[in-house]
């Protein structure tokens, strides 16, 4: 993939159509892969497959390694005779087909997985044991989830002292053996279904681009298991500093993410073993891995834990090439995309150059009428992944509506839009197509379009608004919506601009 000119579509698994409250790894995912291949797309980019937080965000997960059980397909469970059709029927979703319902999906999958676990035969038990041996992280994750269930989802630092501290909790682990085994089983099922789907995609010539959040949640198995790798007060278990970004394009107060920061000095002592393990696991999941907020490896924004906004932080030096030299040695074939957006600096530029990883370009960021932005397609290098927009951006039609008159005029002129009704949406939107084609003509080896922009949707279809925590991550498309995409058009531009191979 590194040396071949190609294109792809950005759409999360959760946004697929289907009957179970959220997109799954079942038949609808395979149908989507078939559509991509038929249009000449060679990449499908998804958001992180980790469990989400209670707002549906996959960037604040209880595990950097685990898969989201909401994506498990009930019909696949039935085909494999873990459960019956009678088990499934009460869990068909009756809500809106245009929104993902994470709470319903989690509740229903847990119920179905418990039924499957109770009926598990010895052959499955042995396969599950092999899976656990091959994935050393899963035992501690499953134990953490068993304890989390015991404490009714309270965060680990509010648990009894004998459980909040891993070194003590490990001594009483057998008390929670059956529940621990259940959560190992859920991951065995997730990874079995995902491996099958990924193999199907590969057979169709479609690679999977995954997404790795740089930080993990404080309330996660990772932090509970390895407190010493994070900036945490050992006596109080409180965070000392937290992650975020300073004021930028998305927010005048910056973004206060609140994730624990890494203790890079401690991580370096064993050659960044935790990061090597994490990247290795991700590269098994995906063909390519996009690392979110890559710039934090060069320098990161550290905010005092008691701050109310991200304004009061400071830049601190990250691990830089010390880390990626170890990655190169351990994972020489690692295909990594660096999300290098946001606040820039010479240290980030140097790290990208030294690592050789492709950076990102987003055409929406380029339309300053008086500037010559690196995000304008004529400035793209081959070693770049170019986007119409990311999960954090407005749709292109929504952006055109919200842009200033000067920005919009420049964008339409730059993209050679010759029509008279730029505000018209839908699958044949001329203004959206003009922007897509401008990006497709660029030198960037990889060009990515969000599914929303293939359909000409407005801003009500965007995936996330950074700095807010309500009504995000819920966008979902119907099968009828997919049918309205002009497949012949996308096959044509992939052919004309040599992004089909």
Short mmCIF file of C-alpha atoms in Angstrom, two decimals:
data_model
loop_
_atom_site.label_atom_id
_atom_site.label_comp_id
_atom_site.label_asym_id
_atom_site.label_seq_id
_atom_site.Cartn_x
_atom_site.Cartn_y
_atom_site.Cartn_z
CA UNK A 1 0.00 0.00 0.00
CA UNK A 2 2.87 2.40 0.70
CA UNK A 3 3.95 2.72 -2.94
CA UNK A 4 0.61 2.41 -4.76
CA UNK A 5 -1.68 5.29 -5.61
CA UNK A 6 -5.08 4.51 -4.15
CA UNK A 7 -8.25 5.85 -2.56
CA UNK A 8 -10.49 4.93 0.31
CA UNK A 9 -13.64 5.69 2.26
CA UNK A 10 -13.88 6.78 5.88
CA UNK A 11 -16.81 5.23 7.72
CA UNK A 12 -16.89 3.58 11.12
CA UNK A 13 -18.33 0.12 11.71
CA UNK A 14 -21.00 1.72 13.91
CA UNK A 15 -22.34 3.68 10.92
CA UNK A 16 -23.25 0.60 8.88
CA UNK A 17 -26.95 -0.23 8.44
CA UNK A 18 -28.53 -3.23 10.13
CA UNK A 19 -31.13 -4.51 12.58
CA UNK A 20 -29.27 -4.41 15.88
CA UNK A 21 -28.96 -0.78 16.95
CA UNK A 22 -25.48 -0.25 15.55
CA UNK A 23 -23.39 -1.47 12.62
CA UNK A 24 -21.81 -4.89 13.08
CA UNK A 25 -19.15 -7.12 11.55
CA UNK A 26 -21.77 -9.18 9.75
CA UNK A 27 -23.34 -9.29 6.29
CA UNK A 28 -23.77 -5.50 5.99
CA UNK A 29 -20.01 -5.01 6.48
CA UNK A 30 -19.28 -7.52 3.73
CA UNK A 31 -21.78 -5.81 1.46
CA UNK A 32 -19.99 -2.50 2.08
CA UNK A 33 -16.65 -4.07 1.20
CA UNK A 34 -18.17 -5.38 -2.04
CA UNK A 35 -19.37 -1.87 -2.87
CA UNK A 36 -15.95 -0.37 -2.20
CA UNK A 37 -14.21 -2.92 -4.39
CA UNK A 38 -16.71 -2.42 -7.23
CA UNK A 39 -16.06 1.36 -7.19
CA UNK A 40 -12.30 0.90 -7.29
CA UNK A 41 -11.62 1.91 -3.69
CA UNK A 42 -8.74 0.03 -2.11
CA UNK A 43 -8.99 1.24 1.50
CA UNK A 44 -11.66 1.29 4.17
CA UNK A 45 -10.79 3.51 7.11
CA UNK A 46 -12.54 2.91 10.42
CA UNK A 47 -12.38 4.66 13.77
CA UNK A 48 -10.89 2.84 16.79
CA UNK A 49 -12.51 -0.54 17.39
CA UNK A 50 -12.01 -0.27 21.15
CA UNK A 51 -14.95 -0.09 23.59
CA UNK A 52 -16.41 3.40 23.83
CA UNK A 53 -17.12 5.61 26.82
CA UNK A 54 -20.70 6.40 27.89
CA UNK A 55 -20.88 9.13 25.23
CA UNK A 56 -20.00 6.70 22.45
CA UNK A 57 -16.47 8.06 21.92
CA UNK A 58 -13.97 5.45 20.74
CA UNK A 59 -11.16 7.84 21.72
CA UNK A 60 -11.78 7.38 25.46
CA UNK A 61 -11.82 3.64 25.98
CA UNK A 62 -11.53 1.27 28.92
CA UNK A 63 -8.86 -0.64 26.98
CA UNK A 64 -6.23 0.14 24.37
CA UNK A 65 -6.28 -3.51 23.26
CA UNK A 66 -9.85 -4.84 23.56
CA UNK A 67 -12.51 -4.86 20.85
CA UNK A 68 -15.96 -3.33 21.16
CA UNK A 69 -18.47 -6.13 21.71
CA UNK A 70 -21.26 -3.91 20.30
CA UNK A 71 -19.82 -4.70 16.85
CA UNK A 72 -20.31 -8.45 17.31
CA UNK A 73 -22.92 -9.64 14.84
CA UNK A 74 -25.78 -11.63 16.44
CA UNK A 75 -26.53 -13.48 13.22
CA UNK A 76 -22.94 -14.72 13.02
CA UNK A 77 -23.32 -16.04 16.58
CA UNK A 78 -26.43 -17.86 15.44
CA UNK A 79 -24.72 -19.33 12.36
CA UNK A 80 -21.96 -20.64 14.60
CA UNK A 81 -24.64 -22.22 16.81
CA UNK A 82 -23.70 -20.30 19.95
CA UNK A 83 -27.28 -19.02 20.18
CA UNK A 84 -30.60 -19.49 18.37
CA UNK A 85 -32.83 -17.22 16.30
CA UNK A 86 -35.22 -17.19 19.26
CA UNK A 87 -32.44 -15.68 21.37
CA UNK A 88 -31.87 -12.92 18.81
CA UNK A 89 -35.41 -11.83 17.96
CA UNK A 90 -36.10 -9.87 21.19
CA UNK A 91 -33.00 -7.78 20.51
CA UNK A 92 -33.90 -6.42 17.08
CA UNK A 93 -33.80 -2.64 17.28
CA UNK A 94 -36.96 -0.55 16.87
CA UNK A 95 -35.40 2.91 17.11
CA UNK A 96 -34.14 5.31 14.44
CA UNK A 97 -32.10 3.71 11.62
CA UNK A 98 -30.17 6.99 11.28
CA UNK A 99 -28.49 6.91 14.70
CA UNK A 100 -26.26 4.44 16.51
CA UNK A 101 -27.57 3.38 19.91
CA UNK A 102 -24.46 2.28 21.80
CA UNK A 103 -26.27 1.64 25.09
CA UNK A 104 -28.81 -0.68 23.46
CA UNK A 105 -26.11 -2.46 21.47
CA UNK A 106 -23.97 -3.12 24.54
CA UNK A 107 -26.91 -4.36 26.60
CA UNK A 108 -28.11 -6.69 23.87
CA UNK A 109 -24.66 -8.10 23.03
CA UNK A 110 -23.93 -8.79 26.70
CA UNK A 111 -27.19 -10.70 27.01
CA UNK A 112 -26.53 -12.74 23.87
CA UNK A 113 -22.90 -13.37 24.77
CA UNK A 114 -23.86 -14.60 28.23
CA UNK A 115 -26.22 -17.09 26.62
CA UNK A 116 -23.46 -18.15 24.23
CA UNK A 117 -20.94 -18.45 27.06
CA UNK A 118 -23.27 -20.65 29.09
CA UNK A 119 -23.67 -23.04 26.15
CA UNK A 120 -19.97 -23.11 25.19
CA UNK A 121 -18.59 -26.57 24.39
CA UNK A 122 -15.13 -27.94 25.19
CA UNK A 123 -13.77 -27.26 21.70
CA UNK A 124 -14.65 -23.60 22.03
CA UNK A 125 -13.18 -23.49 25.51
CA UNK A 126 -9.88 -24.80 24.15
CA UNK A 127 -9.87 -22.27 21.30
CA UNK A 128 -10.57 -19.53 23.82
CA UNK A 129 -7.61 -20.72 25.92
CA UNK A 130 -5.34 -20.57 22.85
CA UNK A 131 -6.60 -17.05 22.13
CA UNK A 132 -5.77 -15.99 25.70
CA UNK A 133 -2.23 -17.39 25.42
CA UNK A 134 -1.70 -15.53 22.15
CA UNK A 135 -3.02 -12.25 23.58
CA UNK A 136 -1.44 -11.74 27.02
CA UNK A 137 -3.33 -8.48 27.61
CA UNK A 138 -6.72 -10.18 27.64
CA UNK A 139 -6.47 -11.85 31.05
CA UNK A 140 -5.91 -8.57 32.93
CA UNK A 141 -8.52 -6.79 30.80
CA UNK A 142 -11.09 -9.49 31.56
CA UNK A 143 -10.31 -9.40 35.28
CA UNK A 144 -10.64 -5.61 35.23
CA UNK A 145 -14.05 -5.92 33.53
CA UNK A 146 -15.18 -8.52 36.08
CA UNK A 147 -14.24 -6.14 38.91
CA UNK A 148 -15.87 -3.22 37.10
CA UNK A 149 -19.08 -5.22 36.90
CA UNK A 150 -18.77 -6.11 40.59
CA UNK A 151 -18.48 -2.41 41.47
CA UNK A 152 -21.37 -1.44 39.17
CA UNK A 153 -19.14 0.47 36.73
CA UNK A 154 -17.53 2.71 39.33
CA UNK A 155 -14.02 3.84 38.27
CA UNK A 156 -11.21 1.67 39.58
CA UNK A 157 -9.82 4.30 41.98
CA UNK A 158 -13.15 4.15 43.86
CA UNK A 159 -12.91 0.39 44.39
CA UNK A 160 -11.86 -1.23 47.65
CA UNK A 161 -8.13 -0.90 48.28
CA UNK A 162 -7.62 -4.60 47.69
CA UNK A 163 -8.98 -4.27 44.16
CA UNK A 164 -8.02 -0.71 43.20
CA UNK A 165 -4.34 -1.57 43.38
CA UNK A 166 -3.48 -4.25 40.85
CA UNK A 167 -0.67 -5.75 42.91
CA UNK A 168 -3.22 -6.52 45.65
CA UNK A 169 -6.07 -7.46 43.33
CA UNK A 170 -4.02 -10.15 41.62
CA UNK A 171 -3.84 -12.04 44.91
CA UNK A 172 -7.64 -12.54 45.04
CA UNK A 173 -8.19 -13.11 41.34
CA UNK A 174 -9.67 -16.61 41.63
CA UNK A 175 -12.73 -15.19 43.40
CA UNK A 176 -13.75 -13.71 40.05
CA UNK A 177 -12.64 -16.56 37.80
CA UNK A 178 -15.93 -17.28 36.05
CA UNK A 179 -16.67 -13.64 35.25
CA UNK A 180 -13.09 -13.20 34.06
CA UNK A 181 -13.53 -16.14 31.72
CA UNK A 182 -16.74 -14.62 30.39
CA UNK A 183 -14.97 -11.41 29.39
CA UNK A 184 -12.16 -13.41 27.76
CA UNK A 185 -14.88 -15.18 25.79
CA UNK A 186 -16.35 -11.87 24.58
CA UNK A 187 -12.95 -10.88 23.19
CA UNK A 188 -12.43 -14.28 21.61
CA UNK A 189 -15.73 -13.84 19.75
CA UNK A 190 -14.94 -10.25 18.74
CA UNK A 191 -11.52 -11.08 17.31
CA UNK A 192 -12.80 -14.21 15.59
CA UNK A 193 -15.47 -12.21 13.76
CA UNK A 194 -13.09 -9.35 12.98
CA UNK A 195 -10.41 -11.68 11.58
CA UNK A 196 -13.00 -13.23 9.27
CA UNK A 197 -14.15 -9.79 8.07
CA UNK A 198 -10.59 -8.56 7.52
CA UNK A 199 -9.75 -11.66 5.52
CA UNK A 200 -12.85 -11.07 3.41
CA UNK A 201 -11.74 -7.49 2.74
CA UNK A 202 -8.26 -8.66 1.79
CA UNK A 203 -9.76 -11.12 -0.66
CA UNK A 204 -11.55 -8.23 -2.34
CA UNK A 205 -8.38 -6.13 -2.54
CA UNK A 206 -9.52 -3.74 0.20
CA UNK A 207 -7.10 -2.90 3.01
CA UNK A 208 -8.31 -1.77 6.42
CA UNK A 209 -6.93 1.49 7.81
CA UNK A 210 -7.37 1.55 11.56
CA UNK A 211 -7.12 4.35 14.07
CA UNK A 212 -5.12 4.39 17.30
CA UNK A 213 -5.88 7.05 19.93
CA UNK A 214 -2.61 8.27 21.37
CA UNK A 215 -3.97 8.41 24.93
CA UNK A 216 -5.97 5.97 27.03
CA UNK A 217 -8.72 6.66 29.53
CA UNK A 218 -7.90 7.01 33.23
CA UNK A 219 -10.65 4.49 33.92
CA UNK A 220 -9.09 1.73 31.85
CA UNK A 221 -7.57 -1.68 32.31
CA UNK A 222 -4.29 -0.26 31.01
CA UNK A 223 -3.94 2.40 33.71
CA UNK A 224 -5.26 0.10 36.45
CA UNK A 225 -2.79 -2.61 35.44
CA UNK A 226 0.28 -0.39 34.97
CA UNK A 227 -0.03 2.78 37.05
CA UNK A 228 3.72 3.30 36.97
CA UNK A 229 3.58 4.03 33.23
CA UNK A 230 1.35 7.09 33.75
CA UNK A 231 1.54 10.38 35.64
CA UNK A 232 -0.37 9.31 38.74
CA UNK A 233 0.19 10.12 42.40
CA UNK A 234 0.98 6.76 43.96
CA UNK A 235 -0.54 7.55 47.35
CA UNK A 236 -3.82 9.18 46.28
CA UNK A 237 -4.14 7.51 42.85
CA UNK A 238 -5.03 10.97 41.49
CA UNK A 239 -3.76 12.34 38.18
CA UNK A 240 -1.08 15.02 38.41
CA UNK A 241 -1.33 16.36 34.85
CA UNK A 242 -3.68 15.56 31.99
CA UNK A 243 -3.72 15.63 28.20
CA UNK A 244 -5.24 18.21 25.92
CA UNK A 245 -4.40 20.69 23.19
CA UNK A 246 -4.07 24.48 23.35
CA UNK A 247 -6.56 26.83 21.64
CA UNK A 248 -6.78 25.97 17.93
CA UNK A 249 -9.02 25.82 14.86
CA UNK A 250 -11.62 23.76 16.72
CA UNK A 251 -11.80 25.53 20.11
CA UNK A 252 -10.79 28.93 21.48
CA UNK A 253 -10.27 27.42 24.95
CA UNK A 254 -8.36 24.46 23.60
CA UNK A 255 -9.53 20.94 24.31
CA UNK A 256 -9.18 19.52 27.82
CA UNK A 257 -9.21 15.79 27.16
CA UNK A 258 -8.41 14.76 30.73
CA UNK A 259 -6.51 11.58 29.82
CA UNK A 260 -3.53 10.61 31.97
CA UNK A 261 -0.17 11.51 30.47
CA UNK A 262 2.52 8.91 29.95
CA UNK A 263 5.54 8.55 32.21
CA UNK A 264 7.90 8.50 29.25
CA UNK A 265 11.00 8.10 31.42
CA UNK A 266 9.58 4.92 32.93
CA UNK A 267 8.42 3.61 29.56
CA UNK A 268 11.89 4.05 28.12
CA UNK A 269 13.42 1.79 30.80
CA UNK A 270 12.20 -1.40 29.10
CA UNK A 271 12.51 -0.14 25.55
CA UNK A 272 8.92 1.12 25.35
CA UNK A 273 7.56 -2.40 25.75
CA UNK A 274 3.96 -1.26 26.32
CA UNK A 275 3.97 0.74 23.08
CA UNK A 276 5.57 -2.07 21.09
CA UNK A 277 2.88 -4.44 22.35
CA UNK A 278 0.13 -1.94 21.55
CA UNK A 279 1.37 -1.25 18.02
CA UNK A 280 1.91 -4.95 17.41
CA UNK A 281 -1.69 -5.68 18.42
CA UNK A 282 -2.99 -2.86 16.20
CA UNK A 283 -1.01 -4.08 13.21
CA UNK A 284 -2.68 -7.47 13.60
CA UNK A 285 -6.07 -5.77 13.60
CA UNK A 286 -5.43 -3.48 10.61
CA UNK A 287 -3.35 -3.29 7.46
CA UNK A 288 -2.39 0.33 8.16
CA UNK A 289 -2.55 2.24 11.46
CA UNK A 290 -3.28 5.94 11.76
CA UNK A 291 -1.91 7.26 15.06
CA UNK A 292 -4.11 10.06 16.33
CA UNK A 293 -2.38 13.22 17.62
CA UNK A 294 1.02 12.04 16.45
CA UNK A 295 2.55 15.40 17.27
CA UNK A 296 2.53 14.46 20.97
CA UNK A 297 5.42 12.10 20.31
CA UNK A 298 7.49 15.18 19.49
CA UNK A 299 6.05 17.41 22.22
CA UNK A 300 2.77 17.29 24.11
CA UNK A 301 0.49 19.73 25.91
CA UNK A 302 0.45 19.00 29.66
CA UNK A 303 -2.31 20.62 31.75
CA UNK A 304 -2.51 20.64 35.58
CA UNK A 305 -5.14 18.11 36.61
CA UNK A 306 -7.22 20.73 38.45
CA UNK A 307 -7.50 23.11 35.47
CA UNK A 308 -10.93 23.86 34.05
CA UNK A 309 -9.70 24.59 30.51
CA UNK A 310 -6.72 23.56 28.40
CA UNK A 311 -5.37 27.13 28.25
CA UNK A 312 -3.10 26.69 31.27
CA UNK A 313 -0.82 24.00 29.91
CA UNK A 314 2.76 23.79 28.75
CA UNK A 315 4.64 22.00 25.99
CA UNK A 316 6.85 19.12 27.15
CA UNK A 317 9.24 17.01 25.12
CA UNK A 318 7.95 13.63 23.94
CA UNK A 319 9.93 10.44 23.27
CA UNK A 320 10.58 11.27 19.60
CA UNK A 321 12.73 8.89 17.58
CA UNK A 322 13.84 7.05 20.73
CA UNK A 323 10.47 5.33 20.53
CA UNK A 324 10.27 4.86 16.76
CA UNK A 325 13.74 3.42 16.45
CA UNK A 326 12.55 0.68 18.81
CA UNK A 327 9.36 0.32 16.73
CA UNK A 328 11.39 -0.06 13.52
CA UNK A 329 13.49 -2.78 15.08
CA UNK A 330 10.56 -4.71 16.56
CA UNK A 331 8.05 -4.08 13.74
CA UNK A 332 10.04 -3.39 10.55
CA UNK A 333 7.01 -3.69 8.27
CA UNK A 334 4.79 -1.36 10.32
CA UNK A 335 2.61 0.74 7.98
CA UNK A 336 1.86 3.84 10.05
CA UNK A 337 0.06 7.08 9.17
CA UNK A 338 0.91 10.09 11.33
CA UNK A 339 -2.01 12.37 12.22
CA UNK A 340 0.04 15.55 12.28
CA UNK A 341 -2.79 18.11 12.32
CA UNK A 342 -3.30 20.95 14.79
CA UNK A 343 -0.60 23.04 16.45
CA UNK A 344 2.64 22.53 14.53
CA UNK A 345 6.31 23.06 15.28
CA UNK A 346 9.75 22.28 13.93
CA UNK A 347 10.03 19.30 16.25
CA UNK A 348 6.99 17.68 14.59
CA UNK A 349 8.36 18.41 11.12
CA UNK A 350 11.67 16.81 12.07
CA UNK A 351 10.02 13.75 13.63
CA UNK A 352 7.94 13.14 10.50
CA UNK A 353 11.02 13.45 8.32
CA UNK A 354 13.08 11.13 10.52
CA UNK A 355 10.32 8.52 10.83
CA UNK A 356 9.38 8.56 7.16
CA UNK A 357 5.70 8.16 8.02
CA UNK A 358 3.17 9.87 5.74
CA UNK A 359 1.40 12.81 7.32
CA UNK A 360 -2.16 14.00 6.73
CA UNK A 361 -3.67 16.78 4.64
CA UNK A 362 -7.28 17.97 4.95
CA UNK A 363 -8.57 20.05 2.07
CA UNK A 364 -11.09 21.89 4.26
CA UNK A 365 -8.20 23.50 6.14
CA UNK A 366 -6.70 24.92 2.96
CA UNK A 367 -9.17 27.55 1.79
CA UNK A 368 -7.69 30.73 3.24
CA UNK A 369 -8.24 33.15 0.33
CA UNK A 370 -4.97 34.95 1.01
CA UNK A 371 -2.75 31.99 1.85
CA UNK A 372 -0.93 29.10 0.23
CA UNK A 373 -1.74 26.41 2.78
CA UNK A 374 -0.03 23.03 2.92
CA UNK A 375 -3.60 21.67 2.88
CA UNK A 376 -4.21 22.88 -0.69
CA UNK A 377 -3.84 19.91 -3.07
CA UNK A 378 -1.14 21.50 -5.25
CA UNK A 379 1.15 21.43 -2.19
CA UNK A 380 0.70 17.74 -1.35
CA UNK A 381 3.65 15.38 -1.50
CA UNK A 382 3.35 11.76 -2.61
CA UNK A 383 4.05 10.59 0.92
CA UNK A 384 0.78 11.90 2.33
CA UNK A 385 -2.74 10.73 3.09
CA UNK A 386 -5.19 13.38 1.88
CA UNK A 387 -8.70 13.78 3.28
CA UNK A 388 -11.81 15.66 2.28
CA UNK A 389 -12.44 15.73 6.04
CA UNK A 390 -11.86 13.60 9.13
CA UNK A 391 -14.31 12.42 11.78
CA UNK A 392 -13.78 15.79 13.50
CA UNK A 393 -14.68 17.91 10.46
CA UNK A 394 -17.94 19.21 9.11
CA UNK A 395 -19.10 17.57 5.89
CA UNK A 396 -17.87 19.44 2.83
CA UNK A 397 -21.39 20.69 2.02
CA UNK A 398 -21.83 21.77 5.64
CA UNK A 399 -18.46 23.52 5.49
CA UNK A 400 -19.43 25.42 2.33
CA UNK A 401 -22.61 26.63 4.00
CA UNK A 402 -20.78 27.74 7.16
CA UNK A 403 -17.71 29.26 5.47
CA UNK A 404 -17.30 32.99 4.94
CA UNK A 405 -18.25 34.29 1.52
CA UNK A 406 -14.58 34.80 0.69
CA UNK A 407 -13.55 31.30 1.78
CA UNK A 408 -16.41 29.71 -0.14
CA UNK A 409 -15.69 31.72 -3.30
CA UNK A 410 -12.03 30.75 -3.19
CA UNK A 411 -12.83 27.09 -2.53
CA UNK A 412 -15.27 26.85 -5.43
CA UNK A 413 -12.89 28.67 -7.79
CA UNK A 414 -9.89 26.58 -6.72
CA UNK A 415 -11.86 23.37 -7.26
CA UNK A 416 -13.07 24.53 -10.70
CA UNK A 417 -16.75 24.48 -9.78
CA UNK A 418 -18.64 25.90 -12.74
CA UNK A 419 -22.19 25.45 -11.52
CA UNK A 420 -24.70 27.96 -10.20
CA UNK A 421 -26.20 26.06 -7.25
CA UNK A 422 -23.30 25.20 -4.94
CA UNK A 423 -25.67 24.62 -1.98
CA UNK A 424 -27.49 21.69 -3.55
CA UNK A 425 -26.83 18.44 -1.67
CA UNK A 426 -27.43 14.81 -2.49
CA UNK A 427 -25.36 12.12 -4.16
CA UNK A 428 -24.90 14.24 -7.31
CA UNK A 429 -23.92 17.49 -5.55
CA UNK A 430 -21.73 19.39 -8.01
CA UNK A 431 -19.88 21.41 -5.38
CA UNK A 432 -19.01 18.29 -3.35
CA UNK A 433 -17.80 16.53 -6.46
CA UNK A 434 -15.62 19.50 -7.42
CA UNK A 435 -13.84 19.34 -4.05
CA UNK A 436 -13.46 15.56 -4.21
CA UNK A 437 -11.95 15.75 -7.70
CA UNK A 438 -9.51 18.49 -6.66
CA UNK A 439 -8.22 16.17 -3.96
CA UNK A 440 -8.23 13.11 -6.23
CA UNK A 441 -6.00 14.99 -8.74
CA UNK A 442 -3.36 15.65 -6.06
CA UNK A 443 -0.02 13.86 -5.83
CA UNK A 444 -0.88 12.26 -2.48
CA UNK A 445 -0.57 8.48 -2.73
CA UNK A 446 -3.76 7.95 -0.68
CA UNK A 447 -6.97 9.99 -0.91
CA UNK A 448 -9.83 9.44 1.55
CA UNK A 449 -13.45 10.60 1.33
CA UNK A 450 -15.93 10.29 4.23
CA UNK A 451 -19.09 8.40 3.37
CA UNK A 452 -21.13 11.55 4.17
CA UNK A 453 -19.41 13.46 1.37
CA UNK A 454 -20.02 10.67 -1.13
CA UNK A 455 -23.71 11.23 -0.38
CA UNK A 456 -23.59 15.05 -0.38
CA UNK A 457 -24.91 15.25 3.18
CA UNK A 458 -25.05 18.47 5.22
CA UNK A 459 -23.64 19.23 8.64
CA UNK A 460 -26.38 17.32 10.47
CA UNK A 461 -24.56 14.16 9.31
CA UNK A 462 -21.15 14.99 10.80
CA UNK A 463 -19.63 12.42 13.14
CA UNK A 464 -18.12 14.59 15.87
CA UNK A 465 -17.85 18.20 17.00
CA UNK A 466 -14.59 18.53 18.99
CA UNK A 467 -14.93 20.15 22.39
CA UNK A 468 -18.50 18.89 22.84
CA UNK A 469 -19.68 15.64 24.39
CA UNK A 470 -23.34 15.42 23.36
CA UNK A 471 -24.88 13.96 20.20
CA UNK A 472 -21.57 12.82 18.74
CA UNK A 473 -20.52 9.50 17.14
CA UNK A 474 -24.11 8.54 16.26
CA UNK A 475 -24.19 9.05 12.46
CA UNK A 476 -25.57 6.02 10.67
CA UNK A 477 -26.41 5.38 7.05
CA UNK A 478 -29.22 3.17 5.77
CA UNK A 479 -29.02 0.62 3.00
CA UNK A 480 -31.17 2.96 0.92
CA UNK A 481 -28.62 5.71 1.52
CA UNK A 482 -25.83 3.46 0.29
CA UNK A 483 -27.89 2.56 -2.78
CA UNK A 484 -28.17 6.26 -3.71
CA UNK A 485 -24.38 6.68 -3.97
CA UNK A 486 -23.36 7.19 -7.59
CA UNK A 487 -21.10 4.17 -7.86
CA UNK A 488 -20.35 4.76 -11.56
CA UNK A 489 -19.07 8.26 -10.78
CA UNK A 490 -16.63 7.11 -8.10
CA UNK A 491 -15.41 4.24 -10.25
CA UNK A 492 -14.78 6.76 -13.02
CA UNK A 493 -12.74 9.22 -10.94
CA UNK A 494 -10.75 6.40 -9.38
CA UNK A 495 -9.90 5.27 -12.91
CA UNK A 496 -9.26 8.72 -14.42
CA UNK A 497 -7.00 9.87 -11.58
CA UNK A 498 -5.22 6.51 -11.45
CA UNK A 499 -6.32 5.57 -7.96
CA UNK A 500 -7.56 2.18 -9.06
CA UNK A 501 -5.09 -0.68 -9.38
#
